[in-house]
CSV table of C-alpha atoms and ligand atoms in Angstrom, one decimal:
chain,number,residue,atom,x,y,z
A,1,UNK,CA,25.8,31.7,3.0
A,2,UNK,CA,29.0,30.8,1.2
A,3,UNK,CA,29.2,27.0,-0.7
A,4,UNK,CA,31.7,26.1,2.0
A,5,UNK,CA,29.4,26.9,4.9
A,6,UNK,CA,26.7,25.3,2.8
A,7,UNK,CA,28.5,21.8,2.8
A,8,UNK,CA,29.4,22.2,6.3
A,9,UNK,CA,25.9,22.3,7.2
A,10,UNK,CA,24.9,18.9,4.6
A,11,UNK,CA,27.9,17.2,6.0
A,12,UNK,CA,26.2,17.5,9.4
A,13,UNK,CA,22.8,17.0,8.1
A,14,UNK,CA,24.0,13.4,6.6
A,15,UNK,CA,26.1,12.2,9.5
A,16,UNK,CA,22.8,13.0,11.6
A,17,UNK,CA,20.8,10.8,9.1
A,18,UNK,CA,23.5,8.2,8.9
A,19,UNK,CA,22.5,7.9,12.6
A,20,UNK,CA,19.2,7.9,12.8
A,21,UNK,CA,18.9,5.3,9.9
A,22,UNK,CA,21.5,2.8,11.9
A,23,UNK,CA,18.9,3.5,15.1
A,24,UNK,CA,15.9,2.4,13.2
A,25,UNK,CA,17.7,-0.5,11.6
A,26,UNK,CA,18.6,-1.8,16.1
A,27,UNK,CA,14.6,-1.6,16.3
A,28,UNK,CA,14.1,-3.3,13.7
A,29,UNK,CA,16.5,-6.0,15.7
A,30,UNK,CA,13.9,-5.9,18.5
A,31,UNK,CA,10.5,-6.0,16.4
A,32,UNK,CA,7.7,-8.4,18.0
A,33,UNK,CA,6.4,-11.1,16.1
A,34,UNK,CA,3.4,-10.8,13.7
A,35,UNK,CA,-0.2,-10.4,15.3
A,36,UNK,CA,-1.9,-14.1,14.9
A,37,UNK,CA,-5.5,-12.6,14.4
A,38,UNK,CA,-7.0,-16.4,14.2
A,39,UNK,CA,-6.6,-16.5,18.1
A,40,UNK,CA,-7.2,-12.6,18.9
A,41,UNK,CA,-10.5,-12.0,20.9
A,42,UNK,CA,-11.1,-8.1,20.2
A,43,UNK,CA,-9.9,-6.8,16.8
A,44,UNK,CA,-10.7,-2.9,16.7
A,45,UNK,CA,-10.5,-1.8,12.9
A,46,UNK,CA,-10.0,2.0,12.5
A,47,UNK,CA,-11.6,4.0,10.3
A,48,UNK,CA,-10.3,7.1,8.3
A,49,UNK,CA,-11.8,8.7,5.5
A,50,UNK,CA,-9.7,11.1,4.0
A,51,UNK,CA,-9.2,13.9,1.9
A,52,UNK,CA,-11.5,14.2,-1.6
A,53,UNK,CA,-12.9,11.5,-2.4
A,54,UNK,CA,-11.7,9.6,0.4
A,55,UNK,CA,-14.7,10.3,3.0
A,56,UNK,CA,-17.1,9.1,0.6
A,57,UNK,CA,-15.4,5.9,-1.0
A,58,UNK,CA,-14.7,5.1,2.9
A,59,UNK,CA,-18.2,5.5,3.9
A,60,UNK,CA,-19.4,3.0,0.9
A,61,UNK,CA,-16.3,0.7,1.9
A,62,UNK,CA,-17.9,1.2,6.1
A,63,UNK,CA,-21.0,0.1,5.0
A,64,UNK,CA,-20.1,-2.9,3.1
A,65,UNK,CA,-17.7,-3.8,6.0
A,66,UNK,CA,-20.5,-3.3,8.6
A,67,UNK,CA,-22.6,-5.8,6.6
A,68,UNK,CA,-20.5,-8.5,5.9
A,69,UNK,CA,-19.4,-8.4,10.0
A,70,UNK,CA,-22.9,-7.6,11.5
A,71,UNK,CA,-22.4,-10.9,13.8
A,72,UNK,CA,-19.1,-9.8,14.9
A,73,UNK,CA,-20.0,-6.5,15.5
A,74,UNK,CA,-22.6,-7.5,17.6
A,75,UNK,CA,-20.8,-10.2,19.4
A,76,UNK,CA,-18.3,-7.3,20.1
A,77,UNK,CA,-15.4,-9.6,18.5
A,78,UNK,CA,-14.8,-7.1,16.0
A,79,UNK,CA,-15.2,-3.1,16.5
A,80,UNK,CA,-15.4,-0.4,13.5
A,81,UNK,CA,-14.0,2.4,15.0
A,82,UNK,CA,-14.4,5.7,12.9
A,83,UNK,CA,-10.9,8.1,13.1
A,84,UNK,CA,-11.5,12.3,13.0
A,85,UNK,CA,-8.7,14.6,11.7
A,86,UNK,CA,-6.3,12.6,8.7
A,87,UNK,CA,-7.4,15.5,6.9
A,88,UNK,CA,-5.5,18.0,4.8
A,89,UNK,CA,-6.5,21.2,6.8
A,90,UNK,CA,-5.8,19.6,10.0
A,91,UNK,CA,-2.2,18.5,9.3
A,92,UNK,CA,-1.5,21.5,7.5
A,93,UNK,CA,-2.9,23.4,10.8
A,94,UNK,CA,-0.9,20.9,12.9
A,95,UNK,CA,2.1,21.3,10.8
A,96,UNK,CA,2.2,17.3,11.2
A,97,UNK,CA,2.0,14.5,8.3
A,98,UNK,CA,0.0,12.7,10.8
A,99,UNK,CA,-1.3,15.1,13.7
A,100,UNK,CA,-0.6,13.3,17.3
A,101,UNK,CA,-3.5,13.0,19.0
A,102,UNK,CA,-4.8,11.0,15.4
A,103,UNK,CA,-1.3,8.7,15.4
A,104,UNK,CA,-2.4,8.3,18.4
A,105,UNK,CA,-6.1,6.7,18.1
A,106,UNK,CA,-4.6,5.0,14.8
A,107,UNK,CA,-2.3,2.9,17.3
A,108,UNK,CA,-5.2,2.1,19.5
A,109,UNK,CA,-6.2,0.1,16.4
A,110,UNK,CA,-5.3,-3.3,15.1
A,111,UNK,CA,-5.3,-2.6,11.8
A,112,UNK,CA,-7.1,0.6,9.6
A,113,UNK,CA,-9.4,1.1,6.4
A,114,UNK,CA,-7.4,5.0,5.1
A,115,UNK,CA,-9.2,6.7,2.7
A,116,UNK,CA,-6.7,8.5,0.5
A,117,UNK,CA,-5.0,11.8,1.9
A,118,UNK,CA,-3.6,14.7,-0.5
A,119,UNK,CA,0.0,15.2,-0.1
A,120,UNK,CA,0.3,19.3,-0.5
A,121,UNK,CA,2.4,19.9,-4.1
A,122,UNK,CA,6.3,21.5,-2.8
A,123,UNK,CA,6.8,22.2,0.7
A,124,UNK,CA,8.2,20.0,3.4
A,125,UNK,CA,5.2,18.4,4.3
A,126,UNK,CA,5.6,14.7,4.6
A,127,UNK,CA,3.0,12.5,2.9
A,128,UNK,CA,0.5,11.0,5.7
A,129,UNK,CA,0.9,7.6,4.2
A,130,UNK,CA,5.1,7.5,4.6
A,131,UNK,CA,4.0,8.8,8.0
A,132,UNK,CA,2.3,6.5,8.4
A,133,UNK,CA,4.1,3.5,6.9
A,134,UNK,CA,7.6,4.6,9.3
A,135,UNK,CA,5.3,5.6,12.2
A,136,UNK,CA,3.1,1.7,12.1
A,137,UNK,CA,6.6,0.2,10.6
A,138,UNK,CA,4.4,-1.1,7.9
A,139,UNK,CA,6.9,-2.7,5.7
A,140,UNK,CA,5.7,-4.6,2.5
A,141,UNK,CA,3.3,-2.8,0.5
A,142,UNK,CA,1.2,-5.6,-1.2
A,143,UNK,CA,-1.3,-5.3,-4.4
A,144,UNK,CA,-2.4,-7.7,-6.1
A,145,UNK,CA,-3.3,-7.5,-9.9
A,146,UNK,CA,-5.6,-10.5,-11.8
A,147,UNK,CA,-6.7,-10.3,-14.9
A,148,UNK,CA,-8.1,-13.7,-15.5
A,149,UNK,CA,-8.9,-13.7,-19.4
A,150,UNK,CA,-5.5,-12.8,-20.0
A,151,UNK,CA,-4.0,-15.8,-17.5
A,152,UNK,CA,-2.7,-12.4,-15.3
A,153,UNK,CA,-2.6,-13.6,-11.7
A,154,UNK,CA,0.5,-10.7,-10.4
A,155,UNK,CA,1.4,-10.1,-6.6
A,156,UNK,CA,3.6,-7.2,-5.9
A,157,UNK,CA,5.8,-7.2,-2.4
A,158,UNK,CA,7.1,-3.4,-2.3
A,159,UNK,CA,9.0,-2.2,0.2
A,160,UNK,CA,7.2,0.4,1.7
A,161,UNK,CA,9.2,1.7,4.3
A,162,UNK,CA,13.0,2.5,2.6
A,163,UNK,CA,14.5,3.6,-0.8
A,164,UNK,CA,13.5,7.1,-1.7
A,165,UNK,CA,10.6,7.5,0.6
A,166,UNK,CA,12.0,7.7,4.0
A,167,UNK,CA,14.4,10.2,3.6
A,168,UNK,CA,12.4,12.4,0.5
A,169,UNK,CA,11.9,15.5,2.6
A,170,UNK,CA,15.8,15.3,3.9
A,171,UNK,CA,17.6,16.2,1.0
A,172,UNK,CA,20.1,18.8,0.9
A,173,UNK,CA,20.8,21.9,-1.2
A,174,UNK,CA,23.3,24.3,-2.0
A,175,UNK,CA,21.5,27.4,-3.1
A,176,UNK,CA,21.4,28.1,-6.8
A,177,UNK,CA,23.9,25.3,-7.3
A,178,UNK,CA,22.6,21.7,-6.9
A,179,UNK,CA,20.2,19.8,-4.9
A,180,UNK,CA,20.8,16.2,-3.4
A,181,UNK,CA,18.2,13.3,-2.5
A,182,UNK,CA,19.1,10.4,-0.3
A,183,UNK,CA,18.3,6.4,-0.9
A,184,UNK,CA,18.4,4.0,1.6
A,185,UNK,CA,18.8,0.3,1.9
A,186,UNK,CA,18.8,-1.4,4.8
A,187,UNK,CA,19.9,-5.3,5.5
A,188,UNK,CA,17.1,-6.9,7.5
A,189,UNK,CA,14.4,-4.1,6.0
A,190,UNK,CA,15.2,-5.8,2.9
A,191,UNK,CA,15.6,-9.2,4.2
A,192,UNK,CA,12.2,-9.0,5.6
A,193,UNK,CA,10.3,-7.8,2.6
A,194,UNK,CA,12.3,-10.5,0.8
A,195,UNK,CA,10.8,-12.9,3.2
A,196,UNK,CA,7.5,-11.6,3.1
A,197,UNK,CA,7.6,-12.1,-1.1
A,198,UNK,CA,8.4,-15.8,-0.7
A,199,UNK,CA,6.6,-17.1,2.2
A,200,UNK,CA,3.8,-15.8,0.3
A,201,UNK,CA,4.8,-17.3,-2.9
A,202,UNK,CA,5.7,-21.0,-0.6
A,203,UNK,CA,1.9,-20.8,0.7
A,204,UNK,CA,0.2,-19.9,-2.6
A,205,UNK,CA,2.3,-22.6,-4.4
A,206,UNK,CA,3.7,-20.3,-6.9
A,207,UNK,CA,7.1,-21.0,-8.6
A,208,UNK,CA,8.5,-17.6,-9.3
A,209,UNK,CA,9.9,-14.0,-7.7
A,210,UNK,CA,11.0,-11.8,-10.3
A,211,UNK,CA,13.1,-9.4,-8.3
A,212,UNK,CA,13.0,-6.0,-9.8
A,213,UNK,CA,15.8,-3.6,-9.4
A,214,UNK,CA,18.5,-1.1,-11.2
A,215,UNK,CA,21.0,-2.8,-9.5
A,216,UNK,CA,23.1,-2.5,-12.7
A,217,UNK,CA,22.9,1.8,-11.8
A,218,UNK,CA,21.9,2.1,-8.0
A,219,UNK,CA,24.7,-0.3,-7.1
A,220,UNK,CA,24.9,-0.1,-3.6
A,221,UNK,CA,21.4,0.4,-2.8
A,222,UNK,CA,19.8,-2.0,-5.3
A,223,UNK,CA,22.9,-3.9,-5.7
A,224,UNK,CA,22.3,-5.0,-1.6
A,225,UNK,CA,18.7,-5.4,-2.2
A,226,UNK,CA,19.3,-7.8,-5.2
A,227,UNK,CA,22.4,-10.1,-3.4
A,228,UNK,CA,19.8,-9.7,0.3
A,229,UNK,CA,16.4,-11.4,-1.6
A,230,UNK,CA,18.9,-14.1,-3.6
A,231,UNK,CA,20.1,-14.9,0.3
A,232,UNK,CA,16.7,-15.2,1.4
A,233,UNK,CA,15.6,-16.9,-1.7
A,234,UNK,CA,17.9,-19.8,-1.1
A,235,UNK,CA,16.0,-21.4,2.2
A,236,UNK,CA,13.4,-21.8,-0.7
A,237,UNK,CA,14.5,-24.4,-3.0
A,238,UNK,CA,11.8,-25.0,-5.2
A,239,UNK,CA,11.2,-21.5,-6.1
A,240,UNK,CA,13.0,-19.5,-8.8
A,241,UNK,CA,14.0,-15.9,-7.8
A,242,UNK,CA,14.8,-14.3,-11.3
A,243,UNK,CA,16.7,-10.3,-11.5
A,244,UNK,CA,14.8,-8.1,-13.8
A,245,UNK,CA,15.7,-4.4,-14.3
A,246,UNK,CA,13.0,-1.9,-13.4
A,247,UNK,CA,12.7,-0.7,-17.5
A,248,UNK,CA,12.6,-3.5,-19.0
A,249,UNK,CA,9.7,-4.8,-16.7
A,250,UNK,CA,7.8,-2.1,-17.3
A,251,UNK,CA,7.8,-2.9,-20.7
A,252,UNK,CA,7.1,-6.6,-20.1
A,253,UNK,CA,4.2,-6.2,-18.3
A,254,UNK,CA,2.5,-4.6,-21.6
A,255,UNK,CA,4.0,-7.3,-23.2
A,256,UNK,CA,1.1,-10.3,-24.0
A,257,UNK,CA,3.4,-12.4,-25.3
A,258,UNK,CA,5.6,-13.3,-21.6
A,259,UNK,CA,3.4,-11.3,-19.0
A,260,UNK,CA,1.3,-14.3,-17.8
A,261,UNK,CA,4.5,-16.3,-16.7
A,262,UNK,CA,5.1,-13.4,-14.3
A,263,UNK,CA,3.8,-14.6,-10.6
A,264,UNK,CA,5.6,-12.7,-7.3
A,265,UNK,CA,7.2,-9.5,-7.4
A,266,UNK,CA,9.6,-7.9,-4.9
A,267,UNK,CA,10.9,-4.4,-5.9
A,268,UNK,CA,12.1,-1.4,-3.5
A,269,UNK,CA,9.6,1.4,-2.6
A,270,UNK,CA,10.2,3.7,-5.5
A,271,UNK,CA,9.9,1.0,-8.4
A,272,UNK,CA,7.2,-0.3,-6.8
A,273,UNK,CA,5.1,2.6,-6.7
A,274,UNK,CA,5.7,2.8,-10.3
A,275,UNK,CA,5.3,-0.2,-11.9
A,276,UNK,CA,1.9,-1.0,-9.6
A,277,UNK,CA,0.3,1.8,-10.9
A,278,UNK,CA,1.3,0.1,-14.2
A,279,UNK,CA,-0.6,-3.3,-13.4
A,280,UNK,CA,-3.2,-1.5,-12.0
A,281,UNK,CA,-4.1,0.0,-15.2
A,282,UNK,CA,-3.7,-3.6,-17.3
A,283,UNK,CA,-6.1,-4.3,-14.7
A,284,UNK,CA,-8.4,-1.4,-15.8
A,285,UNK,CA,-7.6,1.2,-13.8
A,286,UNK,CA,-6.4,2.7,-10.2
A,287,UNK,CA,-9.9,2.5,-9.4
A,288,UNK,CA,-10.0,-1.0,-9.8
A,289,UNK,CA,-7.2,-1.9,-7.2
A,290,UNK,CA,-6.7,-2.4,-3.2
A,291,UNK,CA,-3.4,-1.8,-1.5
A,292,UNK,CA,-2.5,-3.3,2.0
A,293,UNK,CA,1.0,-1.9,4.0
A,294,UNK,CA,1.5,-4.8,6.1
A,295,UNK,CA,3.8,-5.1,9.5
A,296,UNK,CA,4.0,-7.5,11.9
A,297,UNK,CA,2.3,-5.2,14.5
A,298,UNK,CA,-0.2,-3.1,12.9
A,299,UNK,CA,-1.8,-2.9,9.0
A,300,UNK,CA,-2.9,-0.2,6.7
A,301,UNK,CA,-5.7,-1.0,3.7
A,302,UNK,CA,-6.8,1.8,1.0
A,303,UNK,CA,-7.8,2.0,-2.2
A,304,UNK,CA,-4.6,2.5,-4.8
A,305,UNK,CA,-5.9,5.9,-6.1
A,306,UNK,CA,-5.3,9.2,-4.9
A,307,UNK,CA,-7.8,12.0,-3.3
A,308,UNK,CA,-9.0,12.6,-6.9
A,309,UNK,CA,-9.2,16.5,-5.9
A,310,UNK,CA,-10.2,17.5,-9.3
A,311,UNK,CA,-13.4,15.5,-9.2
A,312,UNK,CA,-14.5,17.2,-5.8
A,313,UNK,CA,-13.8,20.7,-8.0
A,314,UNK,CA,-16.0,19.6,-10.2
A,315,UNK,CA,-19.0,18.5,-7.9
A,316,UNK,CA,-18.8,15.1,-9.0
A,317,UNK,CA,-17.2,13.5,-5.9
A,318,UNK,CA,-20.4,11.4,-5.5
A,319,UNK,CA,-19.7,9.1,-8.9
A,320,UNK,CA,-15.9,8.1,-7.5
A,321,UNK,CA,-15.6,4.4,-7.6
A,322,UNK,CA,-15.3,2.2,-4.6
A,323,UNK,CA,-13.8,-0.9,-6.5
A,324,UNK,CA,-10.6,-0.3,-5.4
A,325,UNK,CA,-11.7,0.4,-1.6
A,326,UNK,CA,-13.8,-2.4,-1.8
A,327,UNK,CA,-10.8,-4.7,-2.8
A,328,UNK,CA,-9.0,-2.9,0.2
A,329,UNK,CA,-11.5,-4.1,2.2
A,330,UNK,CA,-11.5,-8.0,1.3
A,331,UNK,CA,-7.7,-8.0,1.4
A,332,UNK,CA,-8.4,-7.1,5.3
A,333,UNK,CA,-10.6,-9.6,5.5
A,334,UNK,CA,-8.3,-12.0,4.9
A,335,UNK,CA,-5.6,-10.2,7.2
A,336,UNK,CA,-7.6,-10.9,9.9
A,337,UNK,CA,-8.2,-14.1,8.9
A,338,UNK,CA,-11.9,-14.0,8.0
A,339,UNK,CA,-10.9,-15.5,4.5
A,340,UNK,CA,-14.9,-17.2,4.2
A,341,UNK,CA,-15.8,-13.5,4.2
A,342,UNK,CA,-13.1,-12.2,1.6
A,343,UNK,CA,-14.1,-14.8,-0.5
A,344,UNK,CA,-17.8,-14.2,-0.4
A,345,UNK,CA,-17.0,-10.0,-1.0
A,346,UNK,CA,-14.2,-11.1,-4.1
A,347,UNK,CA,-17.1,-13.0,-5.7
A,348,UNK,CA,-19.8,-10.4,-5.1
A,349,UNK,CA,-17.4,-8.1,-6.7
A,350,UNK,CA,-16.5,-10.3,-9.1
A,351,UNK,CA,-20.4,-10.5,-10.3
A,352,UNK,CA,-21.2,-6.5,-9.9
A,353,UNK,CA,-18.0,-5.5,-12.1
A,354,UNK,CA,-17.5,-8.3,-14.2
A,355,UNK,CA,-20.4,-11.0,-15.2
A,356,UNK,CA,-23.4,-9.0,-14.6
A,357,UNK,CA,-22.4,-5.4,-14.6
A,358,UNK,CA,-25.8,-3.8,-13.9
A,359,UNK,CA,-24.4,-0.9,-12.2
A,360,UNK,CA,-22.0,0.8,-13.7
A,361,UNK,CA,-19.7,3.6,-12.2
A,362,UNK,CA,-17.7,5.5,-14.8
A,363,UNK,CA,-16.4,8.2,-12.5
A,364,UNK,CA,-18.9,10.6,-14.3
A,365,UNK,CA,-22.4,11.2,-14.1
A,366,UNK,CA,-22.8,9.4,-17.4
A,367,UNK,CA,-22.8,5.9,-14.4
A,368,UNK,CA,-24.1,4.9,-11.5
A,369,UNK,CA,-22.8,6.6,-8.0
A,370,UNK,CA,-20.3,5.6,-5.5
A,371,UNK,CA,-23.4,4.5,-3.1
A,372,UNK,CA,-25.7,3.2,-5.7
A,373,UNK,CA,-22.2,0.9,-6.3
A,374,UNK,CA,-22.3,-0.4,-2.9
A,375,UNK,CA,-26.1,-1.0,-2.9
A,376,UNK,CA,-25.6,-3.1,-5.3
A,377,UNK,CA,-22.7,-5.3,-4.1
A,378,UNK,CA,-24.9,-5.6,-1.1
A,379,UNK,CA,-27.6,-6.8,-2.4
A,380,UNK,CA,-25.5,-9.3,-4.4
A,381,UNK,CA,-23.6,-10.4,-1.3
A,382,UNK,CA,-27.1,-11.0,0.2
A,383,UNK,CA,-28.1,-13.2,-2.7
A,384,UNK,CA,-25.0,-15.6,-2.4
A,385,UNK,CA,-25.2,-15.8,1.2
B,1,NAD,P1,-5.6,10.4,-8.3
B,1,NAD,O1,-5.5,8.9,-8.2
B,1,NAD,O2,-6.3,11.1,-7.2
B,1,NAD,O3,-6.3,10.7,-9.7
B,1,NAD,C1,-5.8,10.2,-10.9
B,1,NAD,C2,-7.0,10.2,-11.9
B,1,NAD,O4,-7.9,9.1,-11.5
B,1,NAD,C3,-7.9,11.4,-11.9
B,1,NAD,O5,-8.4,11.6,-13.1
B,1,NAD,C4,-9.0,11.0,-10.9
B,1,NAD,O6,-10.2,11.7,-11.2
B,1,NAD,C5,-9.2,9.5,-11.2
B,1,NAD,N1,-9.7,8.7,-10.1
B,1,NAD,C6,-9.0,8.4,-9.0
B,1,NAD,N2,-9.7,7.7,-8.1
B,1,NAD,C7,-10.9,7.5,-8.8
B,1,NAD,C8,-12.1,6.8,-8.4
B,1,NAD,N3,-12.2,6.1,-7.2
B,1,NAD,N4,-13.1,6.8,-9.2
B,1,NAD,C9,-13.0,7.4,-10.4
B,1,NAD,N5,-11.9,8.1,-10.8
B,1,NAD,C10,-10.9,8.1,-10.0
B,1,NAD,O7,-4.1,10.9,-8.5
B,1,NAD,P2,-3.5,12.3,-8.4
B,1,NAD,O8,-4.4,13.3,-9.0
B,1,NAD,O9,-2.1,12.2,-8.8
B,1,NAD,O10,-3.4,12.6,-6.8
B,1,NAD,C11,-4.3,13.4,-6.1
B,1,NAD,C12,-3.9,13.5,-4.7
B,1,NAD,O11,-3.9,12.2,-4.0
B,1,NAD,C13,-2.4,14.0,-4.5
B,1,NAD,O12,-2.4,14.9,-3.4
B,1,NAD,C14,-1.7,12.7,-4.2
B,1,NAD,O13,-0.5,13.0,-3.4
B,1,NAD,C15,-2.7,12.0,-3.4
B,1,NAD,N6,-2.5,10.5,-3.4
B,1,NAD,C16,-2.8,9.8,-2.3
B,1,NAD,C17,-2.6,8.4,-2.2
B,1,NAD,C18,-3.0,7.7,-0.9
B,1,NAD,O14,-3.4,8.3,0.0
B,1,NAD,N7,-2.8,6.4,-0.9
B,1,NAD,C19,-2.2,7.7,-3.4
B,1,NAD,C20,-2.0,8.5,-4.5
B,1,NAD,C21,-2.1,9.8,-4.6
C-alpha cells in the first residue's frame, strides 16, 4: 500500500478513536455514585488466581481472607467466590484480554482479589488488567508505600484508566516508515482522579499533593491534567497541591534528604506505573506491595508484581511471596469497610515481616514457602485476636 493510502487509512483510524473517546467521556457524565459497603447486606468478593505465580499467591491470600471473615462467611454477609479462566491459554484461545463469559462472572462481583495475568510480549493482545480497568471503569490506581524508620508514609493516586494505556494497542503505522502511539486526557477522568487524591488526603489529615507530570513536554495532555487537579485542588484550602516533573521525582524519592516531606501523589497512568514500582522497591521490593484499582461501582486488588514466569520455569513457584497479596488483601478490607479487620491483618503483617521475622520468604528455596508464609501470619493473627 502506497504512504498516501497508508495515511488515509490512520486519518480514519483517529477520527474513529476521536469518537469513541468523546463517547466514553458522556458515560462518564452518567456514572452512579460510589457503592457505600457500610450499609450493603451481601458483598460477593471474586476470586481469580492468575497466571504463574498468581494461583498460588491467591490461594495463600484465599486462605488468609477466609480466616479473617469466617463469621461473615458463615453469616452469608460476605461470599468468596472463586473465578475460572483469567488465564493466559484461555484468552489467547478466546482471542479476548478478558474472555466474556469470565467479564461476565467478574461483574457479578462487588469487588475481586486478581492474581497477576501475563500480558503475551508483541502482538495485539490487550493486557487483562487495562481490560479490565476500561471494562470495571476502575479509575484511580492506589498503592500505598510506608517505610516507617525512614519517616516514609507515600500514597499514590494513578490514573488507571487514560494516558497511554487505553489506546496502547491503537496506534498506527506506516510500513517501514514510522509508527505512532496515542495519549489521552480526558476532563472529568482527570477531575475525578484529582478528587479521589484529595479527599483522601482531607480525611487522612495530610497537607500535601505533589502532582506529577511532564506537562513542561506533553503540553496538552499533561498540561490539562496539571491546570484540571490545580481546579480541583482549590475547594481544598488547607492543602498544598505542588507541580513536580515526572524525572526529577524519580530522583527525589531516592533522595533521603526531602523524600519524607512527600505525602499524596496524583500522576497519569504511565508515570504512575513507573515511579510506583520505584517506591515499591524503597519499600523493599514489588513483593512487598498491594495495589487497589478503585471505581465507584466495582474494585480490583492484586499484588504489585507480575506473573513471575521465570520462577514457575524454574520449579520454584512454591517460594513466591505473598506480602504483596496479602497487603492487597487488607487494602480490601478496608474497601469494604471492615477497617477492625485491615488493621488486625497490617499488624499481623507487620509482626511476621518486620519485628519478629521467623519465617522468612526469599523467593528461593534458601526461605520459607509461600504457604509456610501464610501459616504463619495465621497463626499470628490468631494470637492478637
Ligand atoms: P514480575 O513482577 O513478574 O517479576 C520481576 C522480578 O520479581 C522477577 O525476578 C520475579 O521472579 C520477582 N518476583 C515477582 N513477584 C515475586 C514474588 N511474589 N515473590 C518473589 N519474587 C517475585 O515482572 P515481569 O517479569 O516484568 O513480568 C512477568 C509477567 O507479569 C509479564 O507478562 C507482565 O506483563 C505481567 N505483569 C502483570 C501484572 C499484573 O497482572 N498486575 C503486573 C506486572 C507484570
Amino acid at each position: 500500500m502506497s504512504y498516501t493510502e497508508q495515511m488515509e487509512n490512520a486519518v480514519s483510524a483517529f477520527r474513529a478513536l476521536l469518537k469513541e473517546q468523546l463517547d466514553r467521556t458522556e458515560k462518564m457524565k452518567n456514572a452512579a455514585p460510589a457503592v457505600d459497603y457500610a450499609k450493603k447486606e451481601h458483598i460477593r468478593i471474586g476470586i481469580c488466581g492468575g497466571d504463574g505465580i498468581g494461583p498460588i499467591i491467591v490461594r495463600e491470600a484465599q486462605r488468609v481472607l477466609s480466616f479473617l471473615l469466617q463469621e461473615e462467611i458463615e453469616k452469608g454477609r460476605i461470599e468468596l467466590f472463586e473465578i475460572e479462566g483469567l488465564t493466559i491459554e484461555n484468552r489467547l484461545e478466546k482471542k479476548e484480554p478478558v474472555p466474556s463469559d469470565v467479564l461476565a462472572a467478574i461483574k457479578t462481583c462487588d469487588v475481586l482479589l486478581k492474581g497477576p495475568t501475563t500480558t503475551p510480549k508483541g502482538g495485539t493482545m490487550e493486557s487483562a488488567n487495562v481490560a479490565l480497568r476500561r471494562e470495571l471503569d476502575l479509575y484511580a490506581n492506589v498503592r500505598p508505600v510506608v517505610v516507617a524508620e525512614e519517616g516514609i508514609d507515600w500514597i499514590f493516586y494513578r490514573e488507571n484508566t487514560e494516558g497511554e494505556y487505553v489506546l496502547g494497542s491503537r496506534g498506527i503505522e506506516i510500513e517501514g516508515a514510522l509508527a505512532m502511539d496515542f495519549k489521552v486526557t480526558t476532563d472529568l477522568g482527570t477531575r475525578r482522579i484529582a478528587r479521589a487524591a484529595f479527599e483522601y488526603a482531607k480525611n487522612n489529615g495530610k497537607k500535601n499533593v505533589a502532582i506529577v507530570t511532564k506537562a513542561n513536554i506533553m503540553k496538552k495532555t499533561d498540561g490539562n491534567f496539571t491546570a484540571i487537579c490545580h481546579e480541583v485542588a482549590k475547594e481544598y484550602p488547607d492543602i498544598t497541591a505542588e507541580d513536580w516533573y515526572i524525572d526529577i521525582m524519580a530522583a527525589n524519592l531516592v533522595n533521603p534528604a526531602i523524600r519524607s516531606r512527600f505525602e499524596v501523589f496524583v500522576l497519569p497512568n504511565l508515570y504512575g506505573d513507573i515511579i510506583t514500582d520505584e517506591a515499591a522497591q524503597i519499600q523493599g521490593g514489588v513483593g512487598t506491595a498491594g495495589s487497589a484499582n478503585v471505581g465507584d461501582a466495582y474494585a480490583m486488588f492484586e499484588a504489585v508484581h507480575g506473573s513471575a514466569p521465570r520462577m514457575i520455569e524454574e520449579g520454584i513457584g512454591e517460594y513466591a511471596n505473598p506480602s504483596s497479596i496479602l497487603k492487597a488483601v487488607e487494602m480490601l478490607l478496608r474497601h469494604i469497610a471492615l477497617a477492625d479487620k485491615a488493621d488486625k491483618l497490617a499488624s499481623a503483617m507487620q509482626i511476621c515481616g518486620e519485628t519478629e521475622k521467623k519465617v522468612v520468604v526469599t523467593g528461593d528455596k534458601n526461605g520459607a514457602t509461600c504457604k509456610e508464609y501464610a501459616d504463619y501470619v495465621m497463626e499470628t493473627l490468631q494470637k492478637i485476636s
